[in-house]
Coordinates of C-alpha atoms (C1' of nucleotides) in Angstrom, one line a residue:
Chain A
X1001 CA 73.0 -34.4 -48.0
X1002 CA 69.6 -33.5 -49.3
X1003 CA 68.6 -34.8 -52.7
X1004 CA 65.5 -33.5 -54.6
X1005 CA 63.9 -35.0 -57.7
X1006 CA 64.0 -32.2 -60.2
X1007 CA 61.3 -32.4 -62.9
X1008 CA 63.4 -30.3 -65.1
X1009 CA 66.1 -32.9 -65.4
X1010 CA 64.0 -36.0 -64.4
X1011 CA 66.7 -36.9 -61.9
X1012 CA 67.4 -36.7 -58.2
X1013 CA 69.9 -34.0 -57.7
X1014 CA 71.9 -32.9 -54.7
X1015 CA 70.2 -29.7 -53.4
X1016 CA 72.5 -26.7 -53.5
X1017 CA 70.9 -23.5 -52.5
X1018 CA 71.6 -20.3 -54.5
X1019 CA 72.8 -18.7 -51.3
X1020 CA 74.4 -20.9 -48.7
X1021 CA 71.9 -21.7 -45.9
X1022 CA 69.0 -20.0 -47.5
X1023 CA 66.1 -21.3 -49.5
X1024 CA 63.4 -19.6 -51.5
X1025 CA 60.4 -21.8 -52.3
X1026 CA 57.3 -20.9 -54.2
X1027 CA 54.3 -23.2 -54.4
X1028 CA 51.2 -22.7 -56.6
X1029 CA 48.3 -22.3 -54.3
X1030 CA 44.6 -22.6 -54.7
X1031 CA 42.0 -20.9 -56.9
X1032 CA 39.6 -19.9 -54.2
X1033 CA 36.1 -20.5 -55.4
X1034 CA 35.2 -23.6 -53.4
X1035 CA 36.3 -25.7 -50.4
X1036 CA 39.6 -27.5 -50.5
X1037 CA 39.5 -31.2 -51.3
X1038 CA 41.9 -34.0 -50.3
X1039 CA 43.9 -33.3 -53.4
X1040 CA 44.5 -29.8 -52.2
X1041 CA 45.3 -31.1 -48.8
X1042 CA 48.0 -33.2 -50.3
X1043 CA 49.8 -30.2 -51.7
X1044 CA 49.5 -28.3 -48.5
X1045 CA 50.8 -31.2 -46.4
X1046 CA 53.6 -32.3 -48.8
X1047 CA 55.1 -28.8 -49.0
X1048 CA 54.5 -28.2 -45.3
X1049 CA 56.7 -31.2 -44.7
X1050 CA 59.3 -29.9 -47.2
X1051 CA 59.2 -26.6 -45.4
X1052 CA 59.5 -28.2 -41.9
X1053 CA 62.4 -30.3 -43.1
X1054 CA 64.3 -27.4 -44.4
X1055 CA 63.9 -25.6 -41.2
X1056 CA 64.8 -28.7 -39.2
X1057 CA 67.9 -28.9 -41.3
X1058 CA 68.8 -25.3 -40.3
X1059 CA 68.0 -23.6 -43.6
X1060 CA 66.6 -20.1 -43.6
X1061 CA 63.6 -20.7 -45.7
X1062 CA 61.2 -18.3 -47.3
X1063 CA 58.1 -20.2 -48.3
X1064 CA 55.7 -18.4 -50.6
X1065 CA 52.3 -19.8 -51.7
X1066 CA 50.0 -17.7 -53.7
X1067 CA 46.3 -17.4 -53.8
X1068 CA 44.6 -17.0 -57.2
X1069 CA 41.7 -14.8 -56.3
X1070 CA 40.6 -13.7 -59.8
X1071 CA 39.8 -16.0 -62.6
X1072 CA 37.0 -17.2 -64.9
X1073 CA 35.6 -19.7 -62.4
X1074 CA 35.6 -17.2 -59.6
X1075 CA 33.7 -14.7 -61.7
X1076 CA 31.3 -17.4 -62.8
X1077 CA 30.7 -18.7 -59.3
X1078 CA 30.2 -15.2 -57.9
X1079 CA 27.7 -14.5 -60.6
X1080 CA 25.8 -17.7 -59.8
X1081 CA 25.8 -16.7 -56.1
X1082 CA 24.9 -13.2 -57.0
X1083 CA 27.6 -11.8 -54.8
X1084 CA 30.7 -9.7 -55.3
X1085 CA 33.7 -11.8 -56.3
X1086 CA 35.7 -10.5 -53.3
X1087 CA 33.1 -11.7 -50.9
X1088 CA 33.4 -15.1 -52.4
X1089 CA 37.2 -15.3 -52.4
X1090 CA 37.4 -13.8 -48.9
X1091 CA 35.1 -16.6 -47.6
X1092 CA 37.0 -19.4 -49.3
X1093 CA 40.4 -18.0 -48.3
X1094 CA 39.3 -18.1 -44.7
X1095 CA 37.9 -21.7 -45.2
X1096 CA 41.3 -22.7 -46.7
X1097 CA 43.1 -21.3 -43.7
X1098 CA 40.8 -23.2 -41.4
X1099 CA 41.5 -26.4 -43.2
X1100 CA 45.2 -25.8 -43.0
X1101 CA 45.1 -25.2 -39.3
X1102 CA 43.1 -28.3 -38.8
X1103 CA 45.7 -30.3 -40.7
X1104 CA 48.6 -28.8 -38.7
X1105 CA 49.9 -27.1 -41.8
X1106 CA 52.1 -24.3 -40.6
X1107 CA 51.4 -20.9 -42.1
X1108 CA 53.4 -19.9 -45.2
X1109 CA 55.7 -16.9 -44.9
X1110 CA 54.2 -14.9 -47.7
X1111 CA 50.8 -15.5 -49.3
X1112 CA 50.5 -13.1 -52.2
X1113 CA 47.1 -12.6 -53.9
X1114 CA 46.7 -12.0 -57.6
X1115 CA 44.4 -9.0 -57.1
X1116 CA 47.1 -7.3 -54.9
X1117 CA 49.8 -7.9 -57.5
X1118 CA 48.3 -6.2 -60.5
X1119 CA 51.0 -3.6 -60.8
X1120 CA 53.8 -6.3 -60.8
X1121 CA 51.8 -8.3 -63.4
X1122 CA 51.5 -5.3 -65.7
X1123 CA 55.1 -4.5 -65.3
X1124 CA 56.1 -8.0 -66.3
X1125 CA 53.8 -7.9 -69.3
X1126 CA 55.3 -4.6 -70.4
X1127 CA 58.8 -6.2 -70.2
X1128 CA 57.6 -9.1 -72.4
X1129 CA 56.2 -6.7 -74.9
X1130 CA 59.4 -4.8 -74.9
X1131 CA 61.3 -8.0 -75.4
X1132 CA 59.0 -8.8 -78.3
X1133 CA 57.7 -12.0 -76.7
X1134 CA 54.2 -10.7 -76.3
X1135 CA 51.7 -9.0 -78.7
X1136 CA 48.3 -7.6 -78.8
X1137 CA 45.8 -10.0 -80.3
X1138 CA 43.1 -9.0 -82.8
X1139 CA 40.6 -9.0 -79.9
X1140 CA 42.7 -6.7 -77.8
X1141 CA 44.0 -9.4 -75.4
X1142 CA 47.7 -9.6 -74.8
X1143 CA 49.3 -13.0 -75.8
X1144 CA 52.6 -14.6 -75.2
X1145 CA 54.3 -15.7 -78.5
X1146 CA 55.6 -19.1 -77.5
X1147 CA 57.6 -19.7 -80.7
X1148 CA 59.8 -16.7 -79.8
X1149 CA 60.9 -18.5 -76.6
X1150 CA 63.6 -20.9 -77.7
X1151 CA 63.4 -23.5 -74.9
X1152 CA 59.6 -23.7 -74.6
X1153 CA 58.7 -27.2 -73.6
X1154 CA 61.9 -28.0 -71.6
X1155 CA 60.1 -28.7 -68.4
X1156 CA 57.3 -31.0 -69.7
X1157 CA 59.5 -32.6 -72.4
X1158 CA 57.1 -31.4 -75.1
X1159 CA 58.2 -30.2 -78.5
X1160 CA 56.2 -27.4 -80.2
X1161 CA 55.5 -29.4 -83.3
X1162 CA 54.2 -32.3 -81.3
X1163 CA 51.7 -30.2 -79.4
X1164 CA 48.4 -30.5 -81.1
X1165 CA 46.7 -27.3 -80.0
X1166 CA 43.0 -27.2 -80.4
X1167 CA 42.7 -30.9 -80.8
X1168 CA 40.2 -31.0 -78.0
X1169 CA 39.1 -27.3 -77.8
X1170 CA 38.2 -24.6 -80.3
X1171 CA 41.2 -22.6 -81.4
X1172 CA 41.0 -18.9 -80.5
X1173 CA 41.3 -16.9 -83.7
X1174 CA 42.6 -13.9 -81.9
X1175 CA 46.0 -15.5 -81.5
X1176 CA 48.9 -15.8 -84.0
X1177 CA 49.7 -19.3 -82.9
X1178 CA 47.0 -21.6 -81.3
X1179 CA 49.4 -22.4 -78.5
X1180 CA 50.0 -18.8 -77.5
X1181 CA 48.4 -18.1 -74.1
X1182 CA 46.8 -15.0 -72.7
X1183 CA 48.7 -12.6 -70.4
X1184 CA 46.0 -9.9 -70.1
X1185 CA 42.3 -10.3 -70.8
X1186 CA 40.1 -7.4 -71.8
X1187 CA 37.2 -7.1 -69.5
X1188 CA 33.7 -7.8 -70.6
X1189 CA 31.0 -5.6 -69.2
X1190 CA 30.2 -6.3 -65.6
X1191 CA 33.5 -8.2 -65.0
X1192 CA 36.0 -7.2 -62.4
X1193 CA 38.7 -5.1 -64.2
X1194 CA 41.9 -3.2 -63.5
X1195 CA 43.4 -0.3 -65.5
X1196 CA 46.3 -1.2 -67.7
X1197 CA 48.2 0.3 -70.7
X1198 CA 46.0 -1.9 -72.9
X1199 CA 42.7 -0.9 -71.3
X1200 CA 40.5 -2.3 -68.6
X1201 CA 41.1 -6.0 -68.0
X1202 CA 42.5 -8.7 -65.8
X1203 CA 45.5 -10.9 -65.7
X1204 CA 45.8 -14.4 -67.2
X1205 CA 46.4 -17.2 -64.8
X1206 CA 50.0 -18.0 -65.8
X1207 CA 51.4 -14.5 -65.5
X1208 CA 50.1 -14.1 -61.9
X1209 CA 52.5 -16.8 -60.6
X1210 CA 55.4 -15.5 -62.6
X1211 CA 54.9 -12.0 -61.2
X1212 CA 54.1 -13.1 -57.6
X1213 CA 57.0 -15.5 -57.3
X1214 CA 59.7 -13.2 -58.7
X1215 CA 58.4 -10.4 -56.7
X1216 CA 58.6 -12.2 -53.4
X1217 CA 61.7 -14.3 -54.1
X1218 CA 63.7 -12.5 -56.8
X1219 CA 64.1 -13.3 -60.5
X1220 CA 66.0 -16.5 -59.8
X1221 CA 65.1 -18.7 -56.8
X1222 CA 65.6 -22.2 -55.6
X1223 CA 62.4 -24.3 -55.6
X1224 CA 59.1 -24.1 -57.4
X1225 CA 56.4 -26.6 -56.5
X1226 CA 52.9 -27.6 -57.3
X1227 CA 50.7 -30.5 -58.5
X1228 CA 51.7 -32.7 -61.4
X1229 CA 49.0 -31.3 -63.5
X1230 CA 50.5 -27.8 -63.4
X1231 CA 53.7 -29.0 -65.1
X1232 CA 52.1 -28.2 -68.5
X1233 CA 51.2 -25.7 -69.4
X1234 CA 51.2 -23.6 -66.3
X1235 CA 54.8 -24.1 -65.2
X1236 CA 56.1 -24.2 -68.7
X1237 CA 54.5 -20.9 -69.3
X1238 CA 55.9 -19.5 -66.1
X1239 CA 59.4 -20.3 -67.2
X1240 CA 58.7 -18.6 -70.6
X1241 CA 57.3 -15.5 -68.9
X1242 CA 59.8 -15.1 -66.1
X1243 CA 62.9 -15.9 -68.1
X1244 CA 61.6 -14.0 -71.1
X1245 CA 61.0 -10.9 -69.0
X1246 CA 64.1 -11.0 -66.8
X1247 CA 66.6 -12.8 -69.1
X1248 CA 67.7 -14.7 -66.0
X1249 CA 67.3 -18.3 -65.0
X1250 CA 64.0 -18.6 -63.2
X1251 CA 64.0 -21.7 -60.9
X1252 CA 66.7 -24.3 -60.0
X1253 CA 64.5 -27.2 -58.8
X1254 CA 61.0 -28.0 -59.9
X1255 CA 59.0 -30.3 -57.5
X1256 CA 55.7 -31.8 -58.4
X1257 CA 53.5 -33.9 -56.2
X1258 CA 51.4 -36.8 -57.4
X1259 CA 47.6 -36.9 -57.4
X1260 CA 45.1 -38.2 -55.0
X1261 CA 43.0 -40.7 -56.8
X1262 CA 39.7 -42.3 -56.3
X1263 CA 39.3 -45.8 -57.8
X1264 CA 42.5 -45.2 -59.8
X1265 CA 41.2 -42.0 -61.3
X1266 CA 42.3 -38.5 -60.5
X1267 CA 40.3 -36.8 -57.9
X1268 CA 38.8 -33.7 -59.6
X1269 CA 35.8 -31.5 -59.6
X1270 CA 34.9 -32.4 -63.1
X1271 CA 34.7 -36.1 -62.3
X1272 CA 32.8 -35.2 -59.2
X1273 CA 34.8 -37.8 -57.2
X1274 CA 36.3 -35.4 -54.7
X1275 CA 36.0 -35.3 -51.0
X1276 CA 36.5 -31.9 -49.2
X1277 CA 38.8 -31.6 -46.3
X1278 CA 36.0 -30.6 -44.0
X1279 CA 33.9 -33.5 -45.1
X1280 CA 36.7 -36.0 -44.3
X1281 CA 37.4 -34.3 -41.0
X1282 CA 34.0 -35.2 -39.8
X1283 CA 35.0 -38.9 -40.0
X1284 CA 38.7 -38.9 -39.4
X1285 CA 41.0 -36.9 -37.2
X1286 CA 43.4 -34.4 -38.8
X1287 CA 46.4 -36.4 -37.8
X1288 CA 45.0 -39.5 -39.5
X1289 CA 44.6 -37.6 -42.7
X1290 CA 48.2 -36.3 -42.4
X1291 CA 49.5 -39.8 -41.7
X1292 CA 47.6 -41.1 -44.7
X1293 CA 49.2 -38.5 -47.0
X1294 CA 52.7 -39.2 -45.6
X1295 CA 52.3 -42.9 -46.0
X1296 CA 53.1 -42.8 -49.7
X1297 CA 55.9 -40.9 -51.4
X1298 CA 54.9 -37.4 -52.5
X1299 CA 55.5 -38.1 -56.2
X1300 CA 53.4 -41.4 -56.1
X1301 CA 49.8 -41.5 -56.7
X1302 CA 47.7 -41.8 -53.5
X1303 CA 44.5 -43.7 -53.6
X1304 CA 41.8 -42.3 -51.4
X1305 CA 39.5 -44.7 -49.6
X1306 CA 38.0 -45.3 -46.2
X1307 CA 40.0 -48.5 -45.9
X1308 CA 43.2 -46.5 -46.4
X1309 CA 42.2 -43.9 -43.8
X1310 CA 41.3 -46.7 -41.4
X1311 CA 44.8 -48.2 -41.9
X1312 CA 46.4 -44.8 -41.1
X1313 CA 44.3 -44.7 -37.9
X1314 CA 45.4 -48.2 -36.9
X1315 CA 49.1 -47.4 -37.7
X1316 CA 49.0 -44.2 -35.6
X1317 CA 47.3 -46.2 -32.8
X1318 CA 50.3 -48.5 -32.8
X1319 CA 52.7 -45.7 -32.2
X1320 CA 50.6 -43.9 -29.7
X1321 CA 50.1 -47.2 -27.8
X1322 CA 53.9 -47.5 -27.6
X1323 CA 54.0 -43.9 -26.2
X1324 CA 51.3 -44.6 -23.6
X1325 CA 52.4 -44.5 -20.0
X1326 CA 55.9 -43.2 -20.8
X1327 CA 55.4 -39.5 -21.5
X1328 CA 58.4 -37.5 -22.1
X1329 CA 60.7 -35.6 -19.9
X1330 CA 63.4 -33.5 -21.4
X1331 CA 66.1 -35.8 -22.4
X1332 CA 68.5 -36.2 -25.3
X1333 CA 67.4 -38.2 -28.3
X1334 CA 68.8 -41.3 -29.9
X1335 CA 71.0 -40.1 -32.7
X1336 CA 71.1 -43.4 -34.6
X1337 CA 67.4 -43.3 -35.3
X1338 CA 67.7 -39.6 -36.2
X1339 CA 70.4 -40.5 -38.6
X1340 CA 68.2 -43.0 -40.3
X1341 CA 65.3 -40.6 -40.4
X1342 CA 67.4 -37.9 -41.8
X1343 CA 68.8 -40.2 -44.5
X1344 CA 65.2 -41.1 -45.5
X1345 CA 64.1 -37.4 -45.7
X1346 CA 67.3 -36.4 -47.4
X1347 CA 66.4 -38.8 -50.2
X1348 CA 63.8 -36.7 -51.9
X1349 CA 61.6 -36.5 -48.7
X1350 CA 61.0 -40.2 -48.5
X1351 CA 58.3 -40.1 -45.8
X1352 CA 57.3 -43.8 -46.0
X1353 CA 60.8 -44.7 -45.0
X1354 CA 60.9 -42.0 -42.4
X1355 CA 57.7 -43.4 -40.9
X1356 CA 59.1 -46.9 -40.9
X1357 CA 61.9 -45.5 -38.7
X1358 CA 59.2 -44.3 -36.3
X1359 CA 57.7 -47.8 -36.2
X1360 CA 61.1 -49.2 -35.4
X1361 CA 61.4 -46.8 -32.5
X1362 CA 58.0 -47.8 -31.4
X1363 CA 58.9 -51.4 -31.4
X1364 CA 62.1 -50.7 -29.4
X1365 CA 60.1 -48.6 -27.0
X1366 CA 57.6 -51.4 -26.4
X1367 CA 60.5 -53.7 -25.5
X1368 CA 62.2 -51.1 -23.3
X1369 CA 59.1 -49.9 -21.5
X1370 CA 60.1 -51.4 -18.1
X1371 CA 63.4 -49.6 -18.2
X1372 CA 63.0 -45.9 -17.9
X1373 CA 66.6 -45.1 -18.8
X1374 CA 66.1 -46.9 -22.1
X1375 CA 62.6 -45.8 -22.8
X1376 CA 63.0 -42.1 -22.2
X1377 CA 65.4 -41.3 -25.1
X1378 CA 63.1 -43.4 -27.4
X1379 CA 60.1 -41.4 -26.4
X1380 CA 62.0 -38.2 -26.9
X1381 CA 63.2 -39.3 -30.3
X1382 CA 59.7 -40.4 -31.4
X1383 CA 58.2 -37.1 -30.4
X1384 CA 61.0 -35.0 -31.9
X1385 CA 61.1 -36.8 -35.3
X1386 CA 57.3 -36.8 -35.3
X1387 CA 57.3 -33.1 -35.0
X1388 CA 59.3 -32.8 -38.2
X1389 CA 56.4 -34.6 -39.9
X1390 CA 53.8 -32.7 -38.0
X1391 CA 52.5 -35.8 -36.2
X1392 CA 52.7 -37.5 -32.8
X1393 CA 52.4 -34.3 -30.9
X1394 CA 49.2 -35.3 -29.1
X1395 CA 49.0 -36.7 -25.6
X1396 CA 48.8 -40.5 -26.2
X1397 CA 45.8 -41.0 -24.0
X1398 CA 44.0 -38.1 -25.7
X1399 CA 44.7 -39.7 -29.0
X1400 CA 43.8 -43.2 -28.0
X1401 CA 40.6 -42.3 -26.2
X1402 CA 39.5 -40.2 -29.1
X1403 CA 36.5 -38.0 -29.2
X1404 CA 33.6 -38.7 -26.8
X1405 CA 30.9 -40.2 -28.8
X1406 CA 27.5 -38.5 -29.2
X1407 CA 25.7 -40.9 -26.9
X1408 CA 25.3 -41.4 -23.2
X1409 CA 28.5 -43.4 -22.8
X1410 CA 30.5 -40.7 -21.1
X1411 CA 34.1 -41.0 -20.0
X1412 CA 32.9 -41.0 -16.5
X1413 CA 30.5 -43.9 -17.2
X1414 CA 33.3 -45.9 -19.0
X1415 CA 35.6 -45.4 -16.0
X1416 CA 32.8 -46.5 -13.6
X1417 CA 32.3 -49.7 -15.6
X1418 CA 36.0 -50.3 -15.6
X1419 CA 36.0 -50.0 -11.8
X1420 CA 33.1 -52.3 -11.6
X1421 CA 35.0 -54.8 -13.7
X1422 CA 38.1 -54.5 -11.5
X1423 CA 36.0 -55.3 -8.5
X1424 CA 34.5 -58.3 -10.3
X1425 CA 38.0 -59.4 -11.2
X1426 CA 39.1 -59.2 -7.6
X1427 CA 36.3 -61.6 -6.7
X1428 CA 37.3 -63.7 -9.7
X1429 CA 33.9 -63.2 -11.1
X1430 CA 35.0 -63.6 -14.7
X1431 CA 31.4 -63.8 -16.1
X1432 CA 30.6 -60.2 -14.9
X1433 CA 34.1 -59.0 -15.9
X1434 CA 33.9 -60.4 -19.4
X1435 CA 30.3 -59.1 -19.8
X1436 CA 31.4 -55.6 -19.0
X1437 CA 34.3 -55.9 -21.4
X1438 CA 32.2 -57.3 -24.2
X1439 CA 29.5 -54.7 -23.8
X1440 CA 32.1 -51.9 -23.9
X1441 CA 33.7 -53.5 -27.0
X1442 CA 30.4 -53.4 -28.8
X1443 CA 30.3 -49.7 -28.2
X1444 CA 33.8 -49.3 -29.6
X1445 CA 35.7 -49.2 -26.3
X1446 CA 38.6 -51.6 -26.0
X1447 CA 39.9 -52.5 -22.6
X1448 CA 43.4 -53.5 -21.9
X1449 CA 44.5 -55.0 -18.6
X1450 CA 47.9 -54.2 -17.2
X1451 CA 49.5 -55.8 -14.1
X1452 CA 48.4 -54.7 -10.7
X1453 CA 44.7 -54.5 -11.5
X1454 CA 45.1 -51.6 -13.8
X1455 CA 43.0 -51.3 -16.9
X1456 CA 43.5 -48.8 -19.7
X1457 CA 41.0 -48.1 -22.4
X1458 CA 40.8 -46.7 -25.9
X1459 CA 38.4 -46.1 -28.7
X1460 CA 38.6 -48.3 -31.7
Chain B
rG294 C1' 48.7 -39.9 -81.9
rG295 C1' 52.8 -37.2 -78.9
rC296 C1' 55.0 -36.5 -74.0
rU297 C1' 55.6 -38.1 -68.7
rG298 C1' 55.3 -41.8 -65.1
rC299 C1' 53.8 -46.5 -63.0
rG300 C1' 53.0 -52.1 -62.7
rU301 C1' 56.2 -55.3 -55.6
rA302 C1' 53.4 -60.5 -51.6
rG303 C1' 45.9 -61.0 -49.1
rC304 C1' 45.8 -55.2 -48.7
rA305 C1' 48.7 -50.6 -48.4
rA306 C1' 53.6 -49.0 -49.5
rA307 C1' 59.4 -48.3 -49.8
rG308 C1' 63.7 -50.1 -51.7
rU309 C1' 67.9 -52.8 -53.7
rG310 C1' 72.6 -56.0 -59.0
rG311 C1' 73.7 -61.1 -54.4
rU312 C1' 71.9 -60.1 -47.5
rU313 C1' 64.8 -58.5 -42.7
rA314 C1' 61.7 -52.7 -45.5
rU315 C1' 57.6 -51.0 -42.7
rG316 C1' 52.1 -51.0 -41.3
rC317 C1' 47.6 -54.0 -41.5
rA318 C1' 45.8 -59.0 -42.2
rG319 C1' 47.1 -64.7 -41.6
rU320 C1' 49.7 -68.8 -39.0
rG321 C1' 52.6 -70.8 -34.6
rG322 C1' 54.4 -69.6 -29.8
rC323 C1' 55.2 -66.4 -25.1
rC324 C1' 52.4 -63.2 -21.9
rU325 C1' 47.0 -63.1 -19.8
rG326 C1' 41.9 -66.0 -15.4
rC327 C1' 40.3 -65.4 -20.7
rA328 C1' 41.2 -61.4 -23.9
rA329 C1' 43.4 -56.9 -25.7
rA330 C1' 48.0 -54.7 -26.2
rG331 C1' 53.0 -56.2 -26.5
rC332 C1' 57.1 -59.6 -27.7
rC333 C1' 59.3 -63.8 -30.6
rA334 C1' 58.9 -66.8 -34.9
rU335 C1' 56.7 -67.5 -39.7
rC336 C1' 53.8 -68.0 -44.8
rU337 C1' 52.3 -65.3 -49.2
rA338 C1' 56.5 -60.6 -54.0
rC339 C1' 58.8 -58.1 -57.4
rA340 C1' 53.3 -57.8 -64.9
rC341 C1' 55.3 -60.7 -69.2
rC342 C1' 59.4 -61.9 -72.8
rA343 C1' 64.4 -61.4 -74.3
rG344 C1' 69.4 -59.4 -73.4
rU345 C1' 73.8 -57.8 -70.3
rU346 C1' 76.0 -60.3 -65.8
rC347 C1' 79.1 -65.3 -62.0
rG348 C1' 74.2 -63.5 -60.4
rA349 C1' 68.4 -59.1 -61.9
rU350 C1' 62.7 -57.7 -58.8
rU351 C1' 66.7 -53.9 -59.4
rC352 C1' 70.4 -52.3 -65.7
rU353 C1' 69.0 -52.5 -71.3
rG354 C1' 65.4 -53.6 -75.2
rG355 C1' 60.5 -55.2 -76.4
rU356 C1' 55.3 -56.8 -75.2
rC357 C1' 50.9 -56.1 -72.4
rG358 C1' 48.2 -53.3 -68.7
rC359 C1' 47.2 -48.7 -65.9
rA360 C1' 47.4 -43.4 -64.7
rG361 C1' 48.5 -38.2 -65.8
rC362 C1' 49.4 -34.2 -69.3
rC363 C1' 48.6 -32.3 -74.5
rU364 C1' 41.7 -27.3 -72.3
rC365 C1' 40.7 -25.2 -66.6
rC366 C1' 42.8 -28.2 -62.6
rA367 C1' 46.9 -29.3 -56.6

RNA sequence: GGCUGCGUAGCAAAGUGGUUAUGCAGUGGCCUGCAAAGCCAUCUACACCAGUUCGAUUCUGGUCGCAGCCUCCA
């Protein structure tokens, strides 16, 4: 039975879908004005796992993740680049999809864009005005009157009188209450703008997600996810907007993933301590990044460092080493390992435990290698459960041998040297044999002898 | 200041009211021409102080430390 930690109640709750067998899930996506960093990769991978696990558990899932393709930063960046904002967003949406494909993140079912949802956004704002939850500010912008929404703060645990608005920023005088947030912004000259009953303008950030989620999944749906930092005010505001407009409950389960940190600080643009996905991919393989993300629980903080990535690489090497030489034929899996794996994933998607089950299988496989009847189900189980996490789908030799280095040490040459060494070994010329092995080791090639004058190799 | 959450062995990271997490690293052994890989065994833990309990790392309260949010952010 699947349990999910619900931010709304701060408890793990048994997951009960609104409609038996069906799940609607909305995740706040990226604002596309730059390349995705590892923090973004974490959201993508975490909710990719959630989606994969729902499907593996036979749910009919509709996974929606939006794209924010109009906002202050986008306009600013487009101006800096002296290009149309749509050219900018189109480019970065494509880059985002490239990163996702690289990380084996499966495509979402629906990817709504803010700029293509303007009519829905306007309709929702009109409902909020009709329900007397929104008003026109003195500058013409439309604001949400948060004190009119009785349960404001229920997600983040904040009370209105405890929120010190404007403590760190200047209070906007156009609002009735400093905490009110903008739904529709009047356009300044030269800014992208859309027609609305209130004049030319553009939507506020929060209303986009309310409109896009309810539009794709209905007024009331199962799961809404995103990064921890979106809890307040973004998701709080979404609740106020959606429930205020529809008079229905908005979301049953709120899921928030923890941050990626660098030296125990949040990875963010403003701190300048971020690493883009494509940057890290130059150094580490996609599967290693994925494994690194899965190695801690999705709600825990995840410290980014080369040492951590190196460990992920080593850990994966252990499993692929176990798989080496016993590639799979179609055979039934070992249900006891599957049961342990499922129990881990059912417990709020506990991927570290799920991975530990994979290590247990790898150990059993290492012991069972000589016996094909024992080893085959283990290989099948490892591959199958790995697929739920989006890992271990590579050919083990391909993974272990890695990418050919950018020097003259070709695969052919490596294999020639190995043959030379085998010949030397036959003559018991250990000096030559060891010399070849040492020299290859210096170039990152590890040789491993097997019985019968067979030698396998891998890249360190 | 308010609101969340965290503090686990050398490192990373789960979890539990009493019994092996797991991966890397270390130590001893097996295997090997020697290694590597693998297997077996093994050493390092639960921030601190009280309380509840037959028994707490696990529950409760407090102390200290850290992070996030309270402005845009995954």
